[in-house]
């Protein structure tokens, strides 16, 4: 393999993760393989460790074990005020008459609760939203059926994806366990990221709702790449280096007040 000393740091770290997945774990071997200095490998491994993607060991690193997935109820109690502020900021992008895709997740749920009285078509796999949206005469609801994930109260799988392929939307509001520049949305399962990827393909505008604890977080093992241009609504300030990295990776950032 050719040297990667001239690559951007994000590209190097992605290649290092791939090497770790294939079983390579020591600094000396990784430096030799990629044609960089051991100190460069150590710096990249330290950054991956800070993102919880790897766990440092003596002389190298190993992939971090996926974090235990929290339930929707647990997530609703975490960063509640921040999530409500993010939802309120995201609401300003919604215009009556639009078709929206609403992902599963607690922050998207907070947005859905603010749609009362609006005139919209909503496509969703977020089952927690159904009792709210069903009571709204101005909102047409299309439910993506499929396999239920009890932790998130969302549907996934081929049935949900087959229905979604037949519909396009003005914008999609996405959630994630983590958002990492150059890698995308981090989730616990491949079924989740497959559906999220299709949601983003079927919408004209992609909006990611993520509080500051989600930025740079990569504790799970499945990834949905983001498009070249997308929107991030967060409570983290523009001066946060993670926000700057995401902006460099294509995000237009809105900071919730």
Coordinates of C-alpha atoms in Angstrom, one line a residue:
X1 CA 0.0 0.0 0.0
X2 CA 1.3 3.5 -0.8
X3 CA 2.2 5.8 2.0
X4 CA -0.4 8.0 3.6
X5 CA 1.8 10.7 5.2
X6 CA 0.3 13.3 2.9
X7 CA -3.4 12.4 3.6
X8 CA -5.7 14.4 5.7
X9 CA -5.9 13.2 9.3
X10 CA -9.5 12.0 8.9
X11 CA -8.5 9.8 6.0
X12 CA -5.6 8.4 7.9
X13 CA -7.8 7.6 10.9
X14 CA -10.4 5.8 8.7
X15 CA -7.6 3.6 7.3
X16 CA -6.3 3.0 10.7
X17 CA -9.7 1.8 11.9
X18 CA -9.9 -0.5 8.9
X19 CA -6.5 -2.0 9.7
X20 CA -7.6 -2.5 13.4
X21 CA -10.7 -4.2 12.1
X22 CA -8.6 -6.6 10.2
X23 CA -6.5 -7.5 13.3
X24 CA -3.5 -5.2 13.2
X25 CA -3.0 -3.6 16.5
X26 CA 0.6 -2.4 17.2
X27 CA 2.0 1.1 16.4
X28 CA 5.2 -0.1 14.8
X29 CA 3.4 -2.4 12.3
X30 CA 0.8 0.2 11.5
X31 CA 3.5 2.8 10.9
X32 CA 5.4 0.5 8.6
X33 CA 2.3 -0.5 6.6
X34 CA 1.2 3.1 6.0
X35 CA 4.6 4.7 5.6
X36 CA 4.3 7.2 8.4
X37 CA 6.1 7.8 11.7
X38 CA 5.1 5.9 14.8
X39 CA 4.4 9.3 16.4
X40 CA 1.8 10.1 13.7
X41 CA 0.1 6.7 14.3
X42 CA 0.1 7.4 18.1
X43 CA -1.5 10.9 17.5
X44 CA -4.2 9.4 15.3
X45 CA -4.9 6.5 17.8
X46 CA -5.2 9.1 20.6
X47 CA -7.7 11.0 18.6
X48 CA -9.7 7.8 17.9
X49 CA -9.5 7.0 21.5
X50 CA -11.0 10.4 22.4
X51 CA -13.8 9.7 20.0
X52 CA -14.3 6.3 21.8
X53 CA -13.7 4.4 18.5
X54 CA -10.7 2.5 19.9
X55 CA -9.2 1.6 23.3
X56 CA -5.5 2.2 23.7
X57 CA -3.3 -0.8 24.7
X58 CA 0.4 -1.1 25.5
X59 CA 2.1 -0.4 22.1
X60 CA -1.1 0.0 20.1
X61 CA -4.9 -0.1 20.2
X62 CA -7.9 -2.3 19.8
X63 CA -11.4 -1.5 18.6
X64 CA -13.7 -0.3 21.4
X65 CA -16.6 -2.5 22.3
X66 CA -20.0 -0.9 21.2
X67 CA -21.6 1.0 24.0
X68 CA -24.9 -0.4 25.5
X69 CA -27.8 1.2 23.6
X70 CA -30.1 3.3 25.7
X71 CA -33.9 3.2 25.4
X72 CA -36.0 6.0 24.0
X73 CA -37.4 6.7 27.5
X74 CA -33.8 7.0 28.8
X75 CA -32.8 9.3 26.0
X76 CA -35.8 11.6 26.5
X77 CA -34.5 12.3 30.0
X78 CA -31.0 13.1 28.8
X79 CA -30.3 16.7 27.6
X80 CA -34.0 17.4 27.5
X81 CA -33.8 21.2 27.5
X82 CA -31.1 21.1 24.8
X83 CA -33.2 18.7 22.6
X84 CA -36.3 20.9 22.9
X85 CA -34.2 24.0 21.9
X86 CA -32.8 22.1 18.9
X87 CA -36.3 21.1 17.9
X88 CA -37.6 24.6 18.1
X89 CA -34.7 25.9 16.0
X90 CA -35.3 23.1 13.4
X91 CA -39.0 24.0 13.3
X92 CA -38.2 27.3 11.5
X93 CA -37.2 25.3 8.4
X94 CA -40.6 23.6 8.1
X95 CA -43.1 25.2 5.7
X96 CA -46.8 24.3 5.5
X97 CA -47.5 21.9 2.6
X98 CA -44.2 20.2 2.8
X99 CA -43.5 16.4 2.9
X100 CA -41.2 15.5 5.8
X101 CA -39.4 12.3 6.7
X102 CA -39.1 12.1 10.5
X103 CA -36.5 9.6 11.7
X104 CA -36.8 7.7 15.0
X105 CA -35.0 9.2 18.1
X106 CA -35.7 11.5 21.0
X107 CA -34.7 14.8 19.4
X108 CA -36.8 14.2 16.3
X109 CA -39.6 13.2 18.6
X110 CA -39.2 16.6 20.3
X111 CA -39.6 18.2 16.8
X112 CA -42.7 16.2 16.0
X113 CA -44.4 17.4 19.2
X114 CA -44.1 20.9 17.8
X115 CA -45.9 20.2 14.6
X116 CA -49.4 20.5 16.1
X117 CA -51.6 22.8 14.0
X118 CA -49.4 22.5 10.8
X119 CA -50.5 21.3 7.3
X120 CA -48.0 18.6 6.3
X121 CA -47.4 15.1 5.0
X122 CA -45.2 13.2 7.5
X123 CA -43.4 9.9 6.6
X124 CA -42.0 8.3 9.7
X125 CA -40.8 5.1 11.4
X126 CA -41.0 6.9 14.7
X127 CA -43.8 5.1 16.4
X128 CA -43.7 7.3 19.5
X129 CA -45.0 10.1 17.3
X130 CA -48.1 8.4 16.1
X131 CA -50.5 9.2 19.0
X132 CA -49.6 12.9 18.6
X133 CA -49.7 13.1 14.8
X134 CA -52.9 11.0 14.5
X135 CA -54.8 13.8 16.3
X136 CA -53.8 16.4 13.9
X137 CA -56.4 16.9 11.0
X138 CA -53.9 18.9 8.9
X139 CA -51.2 16.2 9.0
X140 CA -51.3 13.2 6.7
X141 CA -49.2 10.4 8.3
X142 CA -47.5 7.6 6.3
X143 CA -46.1 5.0 8.6
X144 CA -43.0 2.9 7.5
X145 CA -43.9 -0.6 8.6
X146 CA -41.2 -3.2 9.4
X147 CA -39.4 -4.8 12.3
X148 CA -39.8 -3.0 15.6
X149 CA -36.7 -1.9 17.5
X150 CA -38.0 -1.7 21.1
X151 CA -35.1 0.5 22.3
X152 CA -35.9 3.3 19.9
X153 CA -39.6 2.6 19.2
X154 CA -38.8 2.8 15.5
X155 CA -39.2 0.4 12.6
X156 CA -36.4 -0.9 10.4
X157 CA -35.8 -3.5 7.8
X158 CA -36.8 -4.3 4.2
X159 CA -40.5 -3.6 4.6
X160 CA -39.8 -0.1 5.8
X161 CA -37.2 0.5 3.0
X162 CA -39.5 -0.9 0.3
X163 CA -42.2 1.6 1.2
X164 CA -39.7 4.5 1.5
X165 CA -38.4 3.9 -2.0
X166 CA -41.8 4.8 -3.4
X167 CA -41.9 8.3 -1.7
X168 CA -39.8 11.4 -1.9
X169 CA -39.8 14.3 0.6
X170 CA -38.8 18.0 0.8
X171 CA -36.7 17.4 3.9
X172 CA -35.7 14.7 6.3
X173 CA -34.9 15.2 10.0
X174 CA -32.3 12.7 11.2
X175 CA -31.2 11.6 14.6
X176 CA -28.1 9.6 15.6
X177 CA -26.1 8.1 18.4
X178 CA -23.1 10.0 17.1
X179 CA -22.1 12.4 14.3
X180 CA -18.5 12.3 13.2
X181 CA -16.9 14.4 10.4
X182 CA -15.9 12.3 7.5
X183 CA -17.7 9.2 8.7
X184 CA -21.4 10.2 9.1
X185 CA -24.1 9.1 11.5
X186 CA -23.2 6.4 14.0
X187 CA -25.7 3.8 15.1
X188 CA -26.0 0.4 16.9
X189 CA -27.2 -1.7 13.9
X190 CA -26.8 -2.1 10.2
X191 CA -30.6 -2.1 9.8
X192 CA -30.7 1.4 11.3
X193 CA -28.1 2.9 9.1
X194 CA -29.5 1.2 5.9
X195 CA -32.8 2.9 6.5
X196 CA -31.2 6.2 7.5
X197 CA -29.1 6.2 4.3
X198 CA -32.2 5.6 2.2
X199 CA -34.1 8.4 4.1
X200 CA -31.3 10.8 3.2
X201 CA -31.4 9.7 -0.5
X202 CA -35.2 10.2 -0.7
X203 CA -35.2 13.8 0.6
X204 CA -34.1 17.1 -1.0
X205 CA -32.8 18.5 2.2
X206 CA -31.0 16.6 5.0
X207 CA -31.2 18.0 8.5
X208 CA -29.4 16.3 11.4
X209 CA -30.6 17.1 14.9
X210 CA -27.8 16.4 17.4
X211 CA -27.0 17.8 20.9
X212 CA -23.5 18.5 21.9
X213 CA -23.0 15.1 23.5
X214 CA -23.5 13.4 20.1
X215 CA -20.8 15.4 18.2
X216 CA -17.7 13.3 17.6
X217 CA -19.2 10.3 19.3
X218 CA -18.4 7.0 17.7
X219 CA -19.2 4.4 20.3
X220 CA -21.4 2.2 18.0
X221 CA -20.2 0.2 15.1
X222 CA -22.6 1.0 12.2
X223 CA -22.4 4.1 10.0
X224 CA -24.6 6.0 7.5
X225 CA -22.5 8.4 5.4
X226 CA -23.8 12.0 5.0
X227 CA -24.3 13.8 1.7
X228 CA -21.9 16.4 0.4
X229 CA -24.1 19.2 1.7
X230 CA -26.4 18.9 4.7
X231 CA -27.7 20.8 7.7
X232 CA -26.8 20.4 11.4
X233 CA -28.9 21.8 14.2
X234 CA -27.1 21.6 17.6
X235 CA -26.6 23.4 20.9
X236 CA -22.8 23.3 20.6
X237 CA -21.3 26.7 19.8
X238 CA -19.7 27.5 16.5
X239 CA -16.3 27.8 18.3
X240 CA -16.5 24.1 19.2
X241 CA -13.8 22.3 17.2
X242 CA -16.2 19.4 16.5
X243 CA -18.6 21.9 14.9
X244 CA -15.8 23.3 12.8
X245 CA -14.9 19.8 11.6
X246 CA -18.5 19.1 10.7
X247 CA -18.8 22.4 8.8
X248 CA -15.6 21.5 6.9
X249 CA -17.3 18.2 6.1
X250 CA -20.3 19.9 4.4
X251 CA -22.6 20.9 7.2
X252 CA -24.4 24.2 7.3
X253 CA -24.7 24.8 11.1
X254 CA -27.6 26.3 13.1
X255 CA -26.9 26.8 16.8
X256 CA -30.0 26.6 18.9
X257 CA -30.4 29.6 21.3

